[in-house]
Amino acid sequence: MTTPELYDMVIVGGGPAGLTAALYACRARYKTLLLERIGLGGQLLTYEKVDNYPGFPEGITTFELTELFKAQAVRFGMEHRSSEVTSLDASGAIKVVHTAEGLVHAKSVVIATGCAPRKLEVKGEAEFTGRGVSYCAICDGPFYRNEIVAVVGGGDTAVEEAIYLTKFASQVHIIHRRDTLRAIKVIQEEALANPKITIHWNQVVTAIHGGPQGVTHLALQDVLSNDTSQLDVSGVFIFVGLIPNTHWLPESVRRDPLGFVITDDHMATSVPGVFAAGDVRAKSLRQIVTAVGDGATAAFSAGRYIESLAHHG
Ligand code: NAP
């Protein structure tokens, strides 16, 4: 059996954090491999457009931004593969990354696997996923032309995606469990001014109902009065937060109670030689602009770690 090739740095995840870590690692001439499960871009590609990444005063589509990130990293020699990472053995000086296609050895690892959408965990959700229940407006919104849909959640994602869905749907109902939105003000203002959007305050979805054609209606409950009601919709988009993609990590990589990876200011995790960047990390602001900052710092710190190995051993 041949020994797997040894990389200086393996970056797991090809969203903004991973691509920026790759750019910095390649410019510093570390032998770097970026592994991505499906395609480059990550969660970014589940949105249509970005309005808060500096340098693009009119905004930029997520597709274009991903292509620009990628082109810049490739210009400095980024090597990347589509391969799902299943586990990591980080106990020795050489980290062993297990993938569906075999093992990869590395002196350091950058975890940049981002997050997946949190489930609502109500009756009918699993049954109607792909038949009326969706977690991605850009993927499924066009199927709801002139139809009535609901969006669950009150954060940036829910409110932004509700606005996006008004391009297709005749009416968009936002179902939110409180009486104030968590989304930033500029997005709230846009939603409140949109005649196609109705916000249902203090309401939770208790069940998603449907038939052979898909979703037909939602069962709602008022959290203050406990009154129940029914809302007729043909689609429901669930945006109730994020779950970090960390199932592949060993327990030695410390997490916070919500499962996000704990790092110091240098993006170092509890395991020497393992760094984390982007949405997967425990932090207060999950944005592209913070993900790229994390990616740069993680690659820089991983570089210093590799140099320290050379000096000590
Ligand atoms: P989030 O900020 O965690 O918001 C989740 C929303 O879902 C909250 O309104 C929450 O209600 C609600 N929620 C959670 N569990 C629920 C449940 N079981 N039933 C009903 N409602 C529930 O998640 P997000 O909106 O996906 O955003 C994730 C991160 O990405 C945030 O840091 C956000 O700022 C960022 N982001 C930024 C942009 C942008 O800058 N353009 C766009 C998208 C996302 P409560 O409010 O009552 O807690």
mmCIF file of C-alpha atoms and ligand atoms in Angstrom:
data_model
loop_
_atom_site.group_PDB
_atom_site.id
_atom_site.type_symbol
_atom_site.label_atom_id
_atom_site.label_comp_id
_atom_site.label_asym_id
_atom_site.label_seq_id
_atom_site.Cartn_x
_atom_site.Cartn_y
_atom_site.Cartn_z
ATOM 1 C CA MET A 1 0.000 0.000 0.000
ATOM 2 C CA THR A 2 1.393 3.429 -0.892
ATOM 3 C CA THR A 3 1.603 6.107 1.811
ATOM 4 C CA PRO A 4 -0.732 9.041 1.152
ATOM 5 C CA GLU A 5 0.891 12.271 0.010
ATOM 6 C CA LEU A 6 1.755 14.657 2.879
ATOM 7 C CA TYR A 7 0.320 18.172 2.650
ATOM 8 C CA ASP A 8 1.331 21.129 4.797
ATOM 9 C CA MET A 9 -2.277 22.186 5.098
ATOM 10 C CA VAL A 10 -5.580 20.504 4.361
ATOM 11 C CA ILE A 11 -8.543 22.855 4.333
ATOM 12 C CA VAL A 12 -11.936 21.200 4.733
ATOM 13 C CA GLY A 13 -14.736 23.263 3.192
ATOM 14 C CA GLY A 14 -14.867 25.462 0.100
ATOM 15 C CA GLY A 15 -16.981 28.424 1.224
ATOM 16 C CA PRO A 16 -15.583 31.942 1.734
ATOM 17 C CA ALA A 17 -13.546 30.903 4.820
ATOM 18 C CA GLY A 18 -11.972 27.869 3.158
ATOM 19 C CA LEU A 19 -11.258 29.624 -0.142
ATOM 20 C CA THR A 20 -9.591 32.528 1.646
ATOM 21 C CA ALA A 21 -7.521 30.163 3.805
ATOM 22 C CA ALA A 22 -6.434 28.453 0.560
ATOM 23 C CA LEU A 23 -5.499 31.804 -1.029
ATOM 24 C CA TYR A 24 -3.332 32.753 1.952
ATOM 25 C CA ALA A 25 -1.776 29.288 2.268
ATOM 26 C CA CYS A 26 -0.927 29.113 -1.444
ATOM 27 C CA ARG A 27 0.542 32.623 -1.511
ATOM 28 C CA ALA A 28 2.776 31.558 1.381
ATOM 29 C CA ARG A 29 3.764 28.520 -0.753
ATOM 30 C CA TYR A 30 2.487 25.848 1.591
ATOM 31 C CA LYS A 31 1.544 22.597 -0.069
ATOM 32 C CA THR A 32 -2.211 22.917 0.331
ATOM 33 C CA LEU A 33 -5.254 20.839 -0.545
ATOM 34 C CA LEU A 34 -8.822 22.085 -0.221
ATOM 35 C CA LEU A 35 -11.494 19.404 0.109
ATOM 36 C CA GLU A 36 -15.114 20.258 -0.649
ATOM 37 C CA ARG A 37 -18.093 17.927 -0.451
ATOM 38 C CA ILE A 38 -20.033 19.130 -3.506
ATOM 39 C CA GLY A 39 -18.799 22.293 -5.199
ATOM 40 C CA LEU A 40 -16.989 25.472 -4.195
ATOM 41 C CA GLY A 41 -19.090 28.241 -2.655
ATOM 42 C CA GLY A 42 -20.680 26.506 0.307
ATOM 43 C CA GLN A 43 -23.740 28.018 1.962
ATOM 44 C CA LEU A 44 -23.128 31.236 0.050
ATOM 45 C CA LEU A 45 -24.702 29.687 -3.038
ATOM 46 C CA THR A 46 -28.010 29.172 -1.261
ATOM 47 C CA TYR A 47 -28.473 32.955 -1.443
ATOM 48 C CA GLU A 48 -28.940 34.955 -4.625
ATOM 49 C CA LYS A 49 -27.089 38.177 -3.966
ATOM 50 C CA VAL A 50 -24.786 39.745 -1.376
ATOM 51 C CA ASP A 51 -25.243 43.388 -0.420
ATOM 52 C CA ASN A 52 -22.868 43.693 2.510
ATOM 53 C CA TYR A 53 -19.497 42.534 1.202
ATOM 54 C CA PRO A 54 -17.325 45.648 0.818
ATOM 55 C CA GLY A 55 -16.033 46.565 -2.634
ATOM 56 C CA PHE A 56 -19.294 45.892 -4.483
ATOM 57 C CA PRO A 57 -21.407 49.017 -3.979
ATOM 58 C CA GLU A 58 -24.275 47.630 -6.064
ATOM 59 C CA GLY A 59 -24.033 44.163 -4.489
ATOM 60 C CA ILE A 60 -22.822 41.033 -6.261
ATOM 61 C CA THR A 61 -24.429 37.675 -7.032
ATOM 62 C CA THR A 62 -23.175 34.802 -4.891
ATOM 63 C CA PHE A 63 -22.271 32.920 -8.067
ATOM 64 C CA GLU A 64 -20.005 35.738 -9.279
ATOM 65 C CA LEU A 65 -18.427 36.228 -5.852
ATOM 66 C CA THR A 66 -17.667 32.494 -5.573
ATOM 67 C CA GLU A 67 -16.071 32.518 -9.046
ATOM 68 C CA LEU A 68 -13.901 35.509 -8.043
ATOM 69 C CA PHE A 69 -12.796 33.874 -4.756
ATOM 70 C CA LYS A 70 -11.990 30.683 -6.628
ATOM 71 C CA ALA A 71 -10.105 32.398 -9.490
ATOM 72 C CA GLN A 72 -7.941 34.289 -7.024
ATOM 73 C CA ALA A 73 -6.988 31.133 -5.077
ATOM 74 C CA VAL A 74 -6.393 29.152 -8.297
ATOM 75 C CA ARG A 75 -4.110 31.949 -9.580
ATOM 76 C CA PHE A 76 -1.795 31.149 -6.655
ATOM 77 C CA GLY A 77 -1.970 27.396 -7.226
ATOM 78 C CA MET A 78 -4.874 26.137 -5.113
ATOM 79 C CA GLU A 79 -5.364 22.390 -5.467
ATOM 80 C CA HIS A 80 -8.919 21.298 -4.709
ATOM 81 C CA ARG A 81 -10.936 18.109 -4.827
ATOM 82 C CA SER A 82 -14.600 17.222 -4.471
ATOM 83 C CA SER A 83 -14.463 14.692 -1.718
ATOM 84 C CA GLU A 84 -16.526 14.235 1.424
ATOM 85 C CA VAL A 85 -14.483 14.185 4.615
ATOM 86 C CA THR A 86 -15.866 11.521 6.944
ATOM 87 C CA SER A 87 -13.540 11.792 9.947
ATOM 88 C CA LEU A 88 -10.300 13.231 11.250
ATOM 89 C CA ASP A 89 -7.609 11.590 13.330
ATOM 90 C CA ALA A 90 -5.791 14.538 14.875
ATOM 91 C CA SER A 91 -4.028 12.704 17.710
ATOM 92 C CA GLY A 92 -0.549 12.589 16.141
ATOM 93 C CA ALA A 93 1.795 15.133 14.571
ATOM 94 C CA ILE A 94 0.562 13.986 11.154
ATOM 95 C CA LYS A 95 -3.189 14.544 10.895
ATOM 96 C CA VAL A 96 -5.093 11.866 9.004
ATOM 97 C CA VAL A 97 -8.103 13.086 7.056
ATOM 98 C CA HIS A 98 -10.468 10.276 6.066
ATOM 99 C CA THR A 99 -12.436 10.883 2.885
ATOM 100 C CA ALA A 100 -14.807 8.813 0.794
ATOM 101 C CA GLU A 101 -11.899 8.454 -1.702
ATOM 102 C CA GLY A 102 -9.188 7.499 0.802
ATOM 103 C CA LEU A 103 -6.773 9.055 3.302
ATOM 104 C CA VAL A 104 -5.035 12.423 3.117
ATOM 105 C CA HIS A 105 -2.106 13.256 5.419
ATOM 106 C CA ALA A 106 -1.394 16.799 6.598
ATOM 107 C CA LYS A 107 0.747 18.697 9.057
ATOM 108 C CA SER A 108 -2.168 21.018 9.796
ATOM 109 C CA VAL A 109 -5.905 21.147 9.167
ATOM 110 C CA VAL A 110 -8.260 24.097 8.779
ATOM 111 C CA ILE A 111 -11.898 23.289 9.584
ATOM 112 C CA ALA A 112 -14.111 25.474 7.384
ATOM 113 C CA THR A 113 -17.159 23.251 6.983
ATOM 114 C CA GLY A 114 -19.742 25.910 7.799
ATOM 115 C CA CYS A 115 -23.281 25.063 8.837
ATOM 116 C CA ALA A 116 -26.434 23.341 7.649
ATOM 117 C CA PRO A 117 -29.981 24.634 8.136
ATOM 118 C CA ARG A 118 -31.598 23.769 11.470
ATOM 119 C CA LYS A 119 -34.790 21.709 11.225
ATOM 120 C CA LEU A 120 -38.058 22.877 12.768
ATOM 121 C CA GLU A 121 -38.754 19.353 14.118
ATOM 122 C CA VAL A 122 -42.515 19.389 13.572
ATOM 123 C CA LYS A 123 -44.936 16.799 12.218
ATOM 124 C CA GLY A 124 -44.939 16.696 8.415
ATOM 125 C CA GLU A 125 -41.548 18.395 8.001
ATOM 126 C CA ALA A 126 -39.583 15.299 7.028
ATOM 127 C CA GLU A 127 -42.477 13.797 5.062
ATOM 128 C CA PHE A 128 -42.906 16.882 2.848
ATOM 129 C CA THR A 129 -39.237 17.857 2.443
ATOM 130 C CA GLY A 130 -38.768 18.302 -1.300
ATOM 131 C CA ARG A 131 -42.583 18.321 -1.779
ATOM 132 C CA GLY A 132 -43.378 21.727 -0.306
ATOM 133 C CA VAL A 133 -40.896 21.978 2.571
ATOM 134 C CA SER A 134 -37.653 23.697 1.591
ATOM 135 C CA TYR A 135 -34.528 25.135 3.238
ATOM 136 C CA CYS A 136 -33.309 27.012 0.133
ATOM 137 C CA ALA A 137 -35.277 29.805 -1.568
ATOM 138 C CA ILE A 138 -32.892 30.175 -4.518
ATOM 139 C CA CYS A 139 -33.184 26.419 -5.225
ATOM 140 C CA ASP A 140 -36.944 26.051 -4.880
ATOM 141 C CA GLY A 141 -38.480 29.550 -5.091
ATOM 142 C CA PRO A 142 -39.095 29.402 -8.866
ATOM 143 C CA PHE A 143 -41.454 26.407 -8.337
ATOM 144 C CA TYR A 144 -43.906 28.700 -6.501
ATOM 145 C CA ARG A 145 -44.778 31.188 -9.236
ATOM 146 C CA ASN A 146 -48.101 32.872 -8.357
ATOM 147 C CA GLU A 147 -48.572 30.606 -5.335
ATOM 148 C CA ILE A 148 -48.871 31.348 -1.632
ATOM 149 C CA VAL A 149 -45.904 30.359 0.539
ATOM 150 C CA ALA A 150 -44.806 30.704 4.152
ATOM 151 C CA VAL A 151 -41.393 31.443 5.616
ATOM 152 C CA VAL A 152 -40.635 30.384 9.189
ATOM 153 C CA GLY A 153 -38.149 32.425 11.266
ATOM 154 C CA GLY A 154 -37.325 36.036 12.031
ATOM 155 C CA GLY A 155 -33.559 36.270 11.414
ATOM 156 C CA ASP A 156 -31.610 37.738 8.487
ATOM 157 C CA THR A 157 -32.055 34.603 6.413
ATOM 158 C CA ALA A 158 -35.824 34.297 6.892
ATOM 159 C CA VAL A 159 -36.556 37.937 6.128
ATOM 160 C CA GLU A 160 -34.109 38.247 3.195
ATOM 161 C CA GLU A 161 -35.399 35.058 1.635
ATOM 162 C CA ALA A 162 -39.023 36.132 2.151
ATOM 163 C CA ILE A 163 -38.213 39.253 0.104
ATOM 164 C CA TYR A 164 -36.534 37.099 -2.558
ATOM 165 C CA LEU A 165 -39.561 34.787 -2.717
ATOM 166 C CA THR A 166 -41.871 37.711 -3.588
ATOM 167 C CA LYS A 167 -40.264 37.580 -7.052
ATOM 168 C CA PHE A 168 -42.217 34.382 -7.656
ATOM 169 C CA ALA A 169 -44.958 33.886 -5.074
ATOM 170 C CA SER A 170 -48.176 35.913 -5.073
ATOM 171 C CA GLN A 171 -48.052 36.162 -1.267
ATOM 172 C CA VAL A 172 -45.428 35.385 1.364
ATOM 173 C CA HIS A 173 -46.400 34.816 5.009
ATOM 174 C CA ILE A 174 -43.607 35.173 7.573
ATOM 175 C CA ILE A 175 -44.339 33.129 10.706
ATOM 176 C CA HIS A 176 -42.320 34.387 13.659
ATOM 177 C CA ARG A 177 -42.443 33.201 17.269
ATOM 178 C CA ARG A 178 -41.924 36.670 18.801
ATOM 179 C CA ASP A 179 -43.205 40.232 18.264
ATOM 180 C CA THR A 180 -39.903 41.630 16.937
ATOM 181 C CA LEU A 181 -37.657 40.441 14.145
ATOM 182 C CA ARG A 182 -34.041 39.503 14.753
ATOM 183 C CA ALA A 183 -33.044 40.539 11.190
ATOM 184 C CA ILE A 184 -31.076 43.794 10.783
ATOM 185 C CA LYS A 185 -33.122 46.966 10.300
ATOM 186 C CA VAL A 186 -32.473 47.584 6.605
ATOM 187 C CA ILE A 187 -33.849 44.135 5.744
ATOM 188 C CA GLN A 188 -36.822 44.565 8.108
ATOM 189 C CA GLU A 189 -37.716 47.900 6.488
ATOM 190 C CA GLU A 190 -37.680 46.349 3.034
ATOM 191 C CA ALA A 191 -39.910 43.467 4.159
ATOM 192 C CA LEU A 192 -42.388 45.673 6.021
ATOM 193 C CA ALA A 193 -42.739 47.881 2.931
ATOM 194 C CA ASN A 194 -43.377 44.928 0.602
ATOM 195 C CA PRO A 195 -47.122 44.546 -0.096
ATOM 196 C CA LYS A 196 -46.716 40.820 -0.824
ATOM 197 C CA ILE A 197 -45.358 40.089 2.671
ATOM 198 C CA THR A 198 -47.555 39.522 5.750
ATOM 199 C CA ILE A 199 -45.928 38.903 9.125
ATOM 200 C CA HIS A 200 -47.712 36.656 11.630
ATOM 201 C CA TRP A 201 -46.330 37.655 15.035
ATOM 202 C CA ASN A 202 -46.093 35.366 18.077
ATOM 203 C CA GLN A 203 -47.004 32.324 16.018
ATOM 204 C CA VAL A 204 -45.385 28.907 15.782
ATOM 205 C CA VAL A 205 -45.932 26.159 13.236
ATOM 206 C CA THR A 206 -47.083 23.025 15.049
ATOM 207 C CA ALA A 207 -47.575 20.793 11.983
ATOM 208 C CA ILE A 208 -47.200 20.794 8.201
ATOM 209 C CA HIS A 209 -50.098 19.134 6.376
ATOM 210 C CA GLY A 210 -50.503 17.999 2.808
ATOM 211 C CA GLY A 211 -51.490 15.272 0.422
ATOM 212 C CA PRO A 212 -50.194 13.476 -2.664
ATOM 213 C CA GLN A 213 -49.542 16.832 -4.435
ATOM 214 C CA GLY A 214 -47.477 18.196 -1.527
ATOM 215 C CA VAL A 215 -48.070 20.746 1.208
ATOM 216 C CA THR A 216 -51.561 22.226 1.531
ATOM 217 C CA HIS A 217 -51.622 24.038 4.874
ATOM 218 C CA LEU A 218 -49.862 24.763 8.172
ATOM 219 C CA ALA A 219 -51.226 24.399 11.681
ATOM 220 C CA LEU A 220 -50.317 27.501 13.681
ATOM 221 C CA GLN A 221 -50.477 28.308 17.359
ATOM 222 C CA ASP A 222 -50.394 31.712 19.017
ATOM 223 C CA VAL A 223 -47.729 31.525 21.751
ATOM 224 C CA LEU A 224 -49.523 34.136 23.913
ATOM 225 C CA SER A 225 -53.160 32.979 23.713
ATOM 226 C CA ASN A 226 -52.563 29.342 22.633
ATOM 227 C CA ASP A 227 -55.246 29.909 19.948
ATOM 228 C CA THR A 228 -54.793 27.643 16.947
ATOM 229 C CA SER A 229 -55.395 28.429 13.285
ATOM 230 C CA GLN A 230 -54.782 27.101 9.811
ATOM 231 C CA LEU A 231 -52.831 28.804 7.022
ATOM 232 C CA ASP A 232 -53.272 27.580 3.437
ATOM 233 C CA VAL A 233 -49.931 27.511 1.580
ATOM 234 C CA SER A 234 -48.382 25.336 -1.112
ATOM 235 C CA GLY A 235 -44.841 25.749 0.158
ATOM 236 C CA VAL A 236 -43.036 26.446 3.417
ATOM 237 C CA PHE A 237 -39.447 27.681 3.649
ATOM 238 C CA ILE A 238 -37.779 27.026 6.994
ATOM 239 C CA PHE A 239 -35.001 29.395 8.153
ATOM 240 C CA VAL A 240 -34.697 28.883 11.895
ATOM 241 C CA GLY A 241 -30.943 29.057 12.317
ATOM 242 C CA LEU A 242 -27.890 26.949 11.672
ATOM 243 C CA ILE A 243 -26.322 23.693 12.855
ATOM 244 C CA PRO A 244 -22.509 23.477 12.496
ATOM 245 C CA ASN A 245 -21.166 20.728 10.227
ATOM 246 C CA THR A 246 -18.923 19.060 12.808
ATOM 247 C CA HIS A 247 -20.094 15.418 12.835
ATOM 248 C CA TRP A 248 -16.736 14.368 11.329
ATOM 249 C CA LEU A 249 -14.592 15.901 14.072
ATOM 250 C CA PRO A 250 -13.053 13.990 16.994
ATOM 251 C CA GLU A 251 -14.245 14.865 20.511
ATOM 252 C CA SER A 252 -10.831 16.359 21.278
ATOM 253 C CA VAL A 253 -11.806 19.410 19.133
ATOM 254 C CA ARG A 254 -13.723 21.404 21.743
ATOM 255 C CA ARG A 255 -17.199 22.752 20.918
ATOM 256 C CA ASP A 256 -19.569 25.171 22.679
ATOM 257 C CA PRO A 257 -22.969 23.931 23.926
ATOM 258 C CA LEU A 258 -24.501 24.580 20.477
ATOM 259 C CA GLY A 259 -21.771 22.543 18.792
ATOM 260 C CA PHE A 260 -19.727 25.403 17.267
ATOM 261 C CA VAL A 261 -15.928 24.926 17.324
ATOM 262 C CA ILE A 262 -14.148 26.957 19.998
ATOM 263 C CA THR A 263 -11.003 28.776 18.883
ATOM 264 C CA ASP A 264 -8.685 31.437 20.253
ATOM 265 C CA ASP A 265 -7.941 34.728 18.449
ATOM 266 C CA HIS A 266 -5.483 32.870 16.192
ATOM 267 C CA MET A 267 -8.242 30.449 15.074
ATOM 268 C CA ALA A 268 -6.449 27.633 16.947
ATOM 269 C CA THR A 269 -8.734 24.901 18.301
ATOM 270 C CA SER A 270 -8.091 22.784 21.395
ATOM 271 C CA VAL A 271 -5.979 20.413 19.239
ATOM 272 C CA PRO A 272 -2.490 21.585 18.170
ATOM 273 C CA GLY A 273 -2.268 21.917 14.405
ATOM 274 C CA VAL A 274 -6.053 22.088 13.938
ATOM 275 C CA PHE A 275 -7.583 25.481 13.179
ATOM 276 C CA ALA A 276 -11.149 26.593 12.411
ATOM 277 C CA ALA A 277 -12.592 29.444 10.337
ATOM 278 C CA GLY A 278 -15.961 30.810 9.278
ATOM 279 C CA ASP A 279 -19.507 29.907 10.343
ATOM 280 C CA VAL A 280 -18.470 26.619 11.968
ATOM 281 C CA ARG A 281 -16.607 28.581 14.661
ATOM 282 C CA ALA A 282 -18.184 29.851 17.908
ATOM 283 C CA LYS A 283 -18.436 33.617 17.355
ATOM 284 C CA SER A 284 -20.859 36.520 17.375
ATOM 285 C CA LEU A 285 -21.103 37.570 13.716
ATOM 286 C CA ARG A 286 -21.574 35.057 10.896
ATOM 287 C CA GLN A 287 -20.985 36.934 7.653
ATOM 288 C CA ILE A 288 -18.862 36.509 4.520
ATOM 289 C CA VAL A 289 -16.698 39.395 5.659
ATOM 290 C CA THR A 290 -15.928 37.693 8.994
ATOM 291 C CA ALA A 291 -15.483 34.285 7.332
ATOM 292 C CA VAL A 292 -12.764 35.598 5.018
ATOM 293 C CA GLY A 293 -10.999 37.269 7.954
ATOM 294 C CA ASP A 294 -11.078 33.990 9.873
ATOM 295 C CA GLY A 295 -9.771 32.116 6.812
ATOM 296 C CA ALA A 296 -6.782 34.437 6.440
ATOM 297 C CA THR A 297 -5.944 34.208 10.144
ATOM 298 C CA ALA A 298 -6.333 30.427 10.231
ATOM 299 C CA ALA A 299 -3.972 29.942 7.270
ATOM 300 C CA PHE A 300 -1.439 32.343 8.767
ATOM 301 C CA SER A 301 -1.586 30.567 12.148
ATOM 302 C CA ALA A 302 -1.363 27.142 10.531
ATOM 303 C CA GLY A 303 1.737 28.392 8.704
ATOM 304 C CA ARG A 304 3.357 29.468 11.964
ATOM 305 C CA TYR A 305 2.485 26.100 13.476
ATOM 306 C CA ILE A 306 4.146 24.283 10.532
ATOM 307 C CA GLU A 307 7.282 26.437 10.909
ATOM 308 C CA SER A 308 7.387 25.625 14.637
ATOM 309 C CA LEU A 309 7.295 21.900 13.795
ATOM 310 C CA ALA A 310 10.284 22.398 11.499
ATOM 311 C CA HIS A 311 12.239 24.186 14.257
ATOM 312 C CA HIS A 312 11.414 21.649 16.954
ATOM 313 C CA GLY A 313 11.643 18.464 15.140
HETATM 314 P P1 NAP B 1 -30.623 33.196 13.255
HETATM 315 O O1 NAP B 1 -30.068 34.557 13.196
HETATM 316 O O2 NAP B 1 -30.160 32.230 14.314
HETATM 317 O O3 NAP B 1 -32.209 33.325 13.320
HETATM 318 C C1 NAP B 1 -33.016 32.207 13.466
HETATM 319 C C2 NAP B 1 -34.459 32.666 13.543
HETATM 320 O O4 NAP B 1 -35.275 31.513 13.664
HETATM 321 C C3 NAP B 1 -34.746 33.550 14.757
HETATM 322 O O5 NAP B 1 -35.633 34.576 14.409
HETATM 323 C C4 NAP B 1 -35.374 32.576 15.749
HETATM 324 O O6 NAP B 1 -36.320 33.180 16.583
HETATM 325 C C5 NAP B 1 -36.082 31.606 14.825
HETATM 326 N N1 NAP B 1 -36.187 30.264 15.416
HETATM 327 C C6 NAP B 1 -35.200 29.476 15.905
HETATM 328 N N2 NAP B 1 -35.688 28.293 16.313
HETATM 329 C C7 NAP B 1 -37.016 28.336 16.063
HETATM 330 C C8 NAP B 1 -38.072 27.435 16.268
HETATM 331 N N3 NAP B 1 -37.857 26.221 16.783
HETATM 332 N N4 NAP B 1 -39.319 27.797 15.905
HETATM 333 C C9 NAP B 1 -39.552 29.016 15.371
HETATM 334 N N5 NAP B 1 -38.585 29.919 15.145
HETATM 335 C C10 NAP B 1 -37.338 29.593 15.492
HETATM 336 O O7 NAP B 1 -30.387 32.369 11.875
HETATM 337 P P2 NAP B 1 -30.266 32.913 10.366
HETATM 338 O O8 NAP B 1 -31.267 33.936 10.064
HETATM 339 O O9 NAP B 1 -30.195 31.685 9.517
HETATM 340 O O10 NAP B 1 -28.848 33.596 10.323
HETATM 341 C C11 NAP B 1 -27.684 32.835 10.676
HETATM 342 C C12 NAP B 1 -26.467 33.763 10.662
HETATM 343 O O11 NAP B 1 -26.189 34.173 9.326
HETATM 344 C C13 NAP B 1 -26.721 35.045 11.465
HETATM 345 O O12 NAP B 1 -25.518 35.381 12.113
HETATM 346 C C14 NAP B 1 -27.077 36.059 10.399
HETATM 347 O O13 NAP B 1 -26.779 37.384 10.777
HETATM 348 C C15 NAP B 1 -26.228 35.596 9.236
HETATM 349 N N6 NAP B 1 -26.819 36.016 7.949
HETATM 350 C C16 NAP B 1 -26.468 37.222 7.449
HETATM 351 C C17 NAP B 1 -27.017 37.685 6.259
HETATM 352 C C18 NAP B 1 -26.591 39.010 5.723
HETATM 353 O O14 NAP B 1 -25.784 39.675 6.344
HETATM 354 N N7 NAP B 1 -27.086 39.459 4.597
HETATM 355 C C19 NAP B 1 -27.937 36.902 5.576
HETATM 356 C C20 NAP B 1 -28.295 35.672 6.115
HETATM 357 C C21 NAP B 1 -27.743 35.238 7.316
HETATM 358 P P3 NAP B 1 -35.890 34.238 17.708
HETATM 359 O O15 NAP B 1 -35.624 35.522 16.988
HETATM 360 O O16 NAP B 1 -37.086 34.267 18.606
HETATM 361 O O17 NAP B 1 -34.686 33.656 18.364
#
